[in-house]
């Protein structure tokens, strides 16, 4: 069960150096899959499905600390989940008044919604 998996992770946490390596080298490209844009809708949807399928495992590996305690620039998993579930992606350029980047809605492909729903159910 999920409780047993979480209990096992708490009793046997990953080595901190391993988490740093994952956060530094693997997490940014993984999160980029959530906003993949190749101008081919089928390929983009497929990349998002891969990301949605693996997201629960990545969250479990990184732990709740990676979701709640990092500053805004490092909340990659939260941004990934929001991008996959809502279709809201941050634009690369900040707003004219210097505030945070504006959000651009994008349709969420049905396979991504299904994958997220079944993964977190």
PDB file of C-alpha atoms in Angstrom:
ATOM      1  CA  UNK A   1       0.000   0.000   0.000  1.00  0.00           C
ATOM      2  CA  UNK A   2       0.992   3.634  -0.273  1.00  0.00           C
ATOM      3  CA  UNK A   3       1.361   3.898   3.492  1.00  0.00           C
ATOM      4  CA  UNK A   4       3.883   1.076   3.462  1.00  0.00           C
ATOM      5  CA  UNK A   5       5.838   2.738   0.652  1.00  0.00           C
ATOM      6  CA  UNK A   6       5.915   6.085   2.462  1.00  0.00           C
ATOM      7  CA  UNK A   7       6.865   4.396   5.744  1.00  0.00           C
ATOM      8  CA  UNK A   8       9.690   2.553   4.004  1.00  0.00           C
ATOM      9  CA  UNK A   9      10.965   5.806   2.488  1.00  0.00           C
ATOM     10  CA  UNK A  10      10.898   7.498   5.891  1.00  0.00           C
ATOM     11  CA  UNK A  11      12.786   4.610   7.525  1.00  0.00           C
ATOM     12  CA  UNK A  12      15.274   4.349   4.649  1.00  0.00           C
ATOM     13  CA  UNK A  13      15.629   7.836   3.121  1.00  0.00           C
ATOM     14  CA  UNK A  14      17.803   8.326   0.058  1.00  0.00           C
ATOM     15  CA  UNK A  15      21.314   9.586   0.705  1.00  0.00           C
ATOM     16  CA  UNK A  16      21.374  13.425   0.714  1.00  0.00           C
ATOM     17  CA  UNK A  17      24.105  13.492  -1.936  1.00  0.00           C
ATOM     18  CA  UNK A  18      21.928  11.369  -4.205  1.00  0.00           C
ATOM     19  CA  UNK A  19      19.035  13.797  -3.770  1.00  0.00           C
ATOM     20  CA  UNK A  20      21.313  16.719  -4.621  1.00  0.00           C
ATOM     21  CA  UNK A  21      22.490  14.919  -7.756  1.00  0.00           C
ATOM     22  CA  UNK A  22      18.914  14.166  -8.817  1.00  0.00           C
ATOM     23  CA  UNK A  23      17.778  17.722  -8.048  1.00  0.00           C
ATOM     24  CA  UNK A  24      20.716  19.207  -9.965  1.00  0.00           C
ATOM     25  CA  UNK A  25      21.069  16.946 -12.983  1.00  0.00           C
ATOM     26  CA  UNK A  26      17.853  15.001 -13.515  1.00  0.00           C
ATOM     27  CA  UNK A  27      15.005  17.099 -12.178  1.00  0.00           C
ATOM     28  CA  UNK A  28      15.268  20.122 -14.529  1.00  0.00           C
ATOM     29  CA  UNK A  29      15.069  18.038 -17.754  1.00  0.00           C
ATOM     30  CA  UNK A  30      12.279  15.927 -16.243  1.00  0.00           C
ATOM     31  CA  UNK A  31      10.254  19.009 -15.342  1.00  0.00           C
ATOM     32  CA  UNK A  32      10.872  20.424 -18.831  1.00  0.00           C
ATOM     33  CA  UNK A  33       8.832  17.522 -20.221  1.00  0.00           C
ATOM     34  CA  UNK A  34       5.734  19.093 -18.664  1.00  0.00           C
ATOM     35  CA  UNK A  35       6.111  22.121 -20.936  1.00  0.00           C
ATOM     36  CA  UNK A  36       7.687  20.393 -23.922  1.00  0.00           C
ATOM     37  CA  UNK A  37       6.959  22.305 -27.123  1.00  0.00           C
ATOM     38  CA  UNK A  38       8.022  20.817 -30.440  1.00  0.00           C
ATOM     39  CA  UNK A  39       5.115  22.308 -32.415  1.00  0.00           C
ATOM     40  CA  UNK A  40       3.878  18.733 -32.952  1.00  0.00           C
ATOM     41  CA  UNK A  41       0.817  18.269 -30.728  1.00  0.00           C
ATOM     42  CA  UNK A  42       1.132  14.465 -30.649  1.00  0.00           C
ATOM     43  CA  UNK A  43       4.780  14.532 -29.611  1.00  0.00           C
ATOM     44  CA  UNK A  44       4.125  17.238 -27.009  1.00  0.00           C
ATOM     45  CA  UNK A  45       1.253  15.230 -25.516  1.00  0.00           C
ATOM     46  CA  UNK A  46       3.387  12.080 -25.437  1.00  0.00           C
ATOM     47  CA  UNK A  47       6.175  13.858 -23.544  1.00  0.00           C
ATOM     48  CA  UNK A  48       3.639  15.199 -21.043  1.00  0.00           C
ATOM     49  CA  UNK A  49       2.190  11.714 -20.537  1.00  0.00           C
ATOM     50  CA  UNK A  50       5.676  10.353 -19.796  1.00  0.00           C
ATOM     51  CA  UNK A  51       6.152  13.137 -17.266  1.00  0.00           C
ATOM     52  CA  UNK A  52       2.710  12.632 -15.690  1.00  0.00           C
ATOM     53  CA  UNK A  53       3.262   8.872 -15.432  1.00  0.00           C
ATOM     54  CA  UNK A  54       6.546   9.275 -13.543  1.00  0.00           C
ATOM     55  CA  UNK A  55       5.652  12.320 -11.438  1.00  0.00           C
ATOM     56  CA  UNK A  56       4.293  10.422  -8.384  1.00  0.00           C
ATOM     57  CA  UNK A  57       7.470   8.344  -8.174  1.00  0.00           C
ATOM     58  CA  UNK A  58       9.676  11.404  -8.493  1.00  0.00           C
ATOM     59  CA  UNK A  59       7.700  13.187  -5.772  1.00  0.00           C
ATOM     60  CA  UNK A  60       8.003  10.120  -3.544  1.00  0.00           C
ATOM     61  CA  UNK A  61      11.754   9.928  -4.146  1.00  0.00           C
ATOM     62  CA  UNK A  62      12.381  13.624  -3.501  1.00  0.00           C
ATOM     63  CA  UNK A  63      10.115  13.697  -0.449  1.00  0.00           C
ATOM     64  CA  UNK A  64       7.711  16.266   0.880  1.00  0.00           C
ATOM     65  CA  UNK A  65      10.593  18.594   1.662  1.00  0.00           C
ATOM     66  CA  UNK A  66      11.153  19.206  -2.043  1.00  0.00           C
ATOM     67  CA  UNK A  67       7.512  20.212  -2.399  1.00  0.00           C
ATOM     68  CA  UNK A  68       7.158  22.563   0.560  1.00  0.00           C
ATOM     69  CA  UNK A  69      10.461  23.987   1.762  1.00  0.00           C
ATOM     70  CA  UNK A  70      12.222  25.222  -1.356  1.00  0.00           C
ATOM     71  CA  UNK A  71      12.067  28.815  -2.507  1.00  0.00           C
ATOM     72  CA  UNK A  72      10.101  29.807  -5.612  1.00  0.00           C
ATOM     73  CA  UNK A  73      12.945  29.160  -8.033  1.00  0.00           C
ATOM     74  CA  UNK A  74      13.360  25.587  -6.829  1.00  0.00           C
ATOM     75  CA  UNK A  75       9.740  24.465  -6.571  1.00  0.00           C
ATOM     76  CA  UNK A  76      10.163  22.480  -9.750  1.00  0.00           C
ATOM     77  CA  UNK A  77       7.907  19.591  -8.779  1.00  0.00           C
ATOM     78  CA  UNK A  78       5.051  21.882  -7.808  1.00  0.00           C
ATOM     79  CA  UNK A  79       5.424  23.828 -11.063  1.00  0.00           C
ATOM     80  CA  UNK A  80       5.546  20.562 -12.998  1.00  0.00           C
ATOM     81  CA  UNK A  81       2.348  19.285 -11.382  1.00  0.00           C
ATOM     82  CA  UNK A  82       0.526  22.573 -11.953  1.00  0.00           C
ATOM     83  CA  UNK A  83       1.640  22.697 -15.560  1.00  0.00           C
ATOM     84  CA  UNK A  84       0.464  19.142 -16.196  1.00  0.00           C
ATOM     85  CA  UNK A  85      -2.827  19.479 -14.357  1.00  0.00           C
ATOM     86  CA  UNK A  86      -3.926  22.975 -15.356  1.00  0.00           C
ATOM     87  CA  UNK A  87      -2.060  23.695 -18.563  1.00  0.00           C
ATOM     88  CA  UNK A  88      -0.708  26.899 -17.048  1.00  0.00           C
ATOM     89  CA  UNK A  89       2.891  27.487 -18.069  1.00  0.00           C
ATOM     90  CA  UNK A  90       5.118  30.388 -17.097  1.00  0.00           C
ATOM     91  CA  UNK A  91       6.246  32.472 -20.033  1.00  0.00           C
ATOM     92  CA  UNK A  92       9.971  33.097 -20.395  1.00  0.00           C
ATOM     93  CA  UNK A  93       9.690  36.882 -20.184  1.00  0.00           C
ATOM     94  CA  UNK A  94       8.628  38.764 -17.058  1.00  0.00           C
ATOM     95  CA  UNK A  95       5.709  41.172 -17.156  1.00  0.00           C
ATOM     96  CA  UNK A  96       6.401  44.791 -18.177  1.00  0.00           C
ATOM     97  CA  UNK A  97       6.092  46.045 -14.609  1.00  0.00           C
ATOM     98  CA  UNK A  98       8.887  43.707 -13.444  1.00  0.00           C
ATOM     99  CA  UNK A  99       6.529  41.320 -11.671  1.00  0.00           C
ATOM    100  CA  UNK A 100       6.465  37.552 -12.057  1.00  0.00           C
ATOM    101  CA  UNK A 101       5.997  36.093 -15.524  1.00  0.00           C
ATOM    102  CA  UNK A 102       2.411  35.947 -16.713  1.00  0.00           C
ATOM    103  CA  UNK A 103       0.703  32.615 -17.193  1.00  0.00           C
ATOM    104  CA  UNK A 104      -0.456  31.245 -20.490  1.00  0.00           C
ATOM    105  CA  UNK A 105      -3.216  28.616 -20.497  1.00  0.00           C
ATOM    106  CA  UNK A 106      -2.706  25.593 -22.722  1.00  0.00           C
ATOM    107  CA  UNK A 107      -5.087  22.713 -23.260  1.00  0.00           C
ATOM    108  CA  UNK A 108      -4.251  19.636 -21.202  1.00  0.00           C
ATOM    109  CA  UNK A 109      -4.409  16.510 -23.374  1.00  0.00           C
ATOM    110  CA  UNK A 110      -6.885  13.910 -22.125  1.00  0.00           C
ATOM    111  CA  UNK A 111      -4.220  11.170 -21.782  1.00  0.00           C
ATOM    112  CA  UNK A 112      -2.274  13.452 -19.421  1.00  0.00           C
ATOM    113  CA  UNK A 113      -5.374  14.041 -17.298  1.00  0.00           C
ATOM    114  CA  UNK A 114      -6.098  10.317 -17.166  1.00  0.00           C
ATOM    115  CA  UNK A 115      -2.521   9.465 -16.276  1.00  0.00           C
ATOM    116  CA  UNK A 116      -2.369  12.031 -13.474  1.00  0.00           C
ATOM    117  CA  UNK A 117      -5.733  10.966 -12.094  1.00  0.00           C
ATOM    118  CA  UNK A 118      -4.850   7.275 -12.033  1.00  0.00           C
ATOM    119  CA  UNK A 119      -1.342   7.900 -10.710  1.00  0.00           C
ATOM    120  CA  UNK A 120      -2.497   9.883  -7.700  1.00  0.00           C
ATOM    121  CA  UNK A 121      -5.687   7.922  -7.050  1.00  0.00           C
TER     122      UNK A 121
END
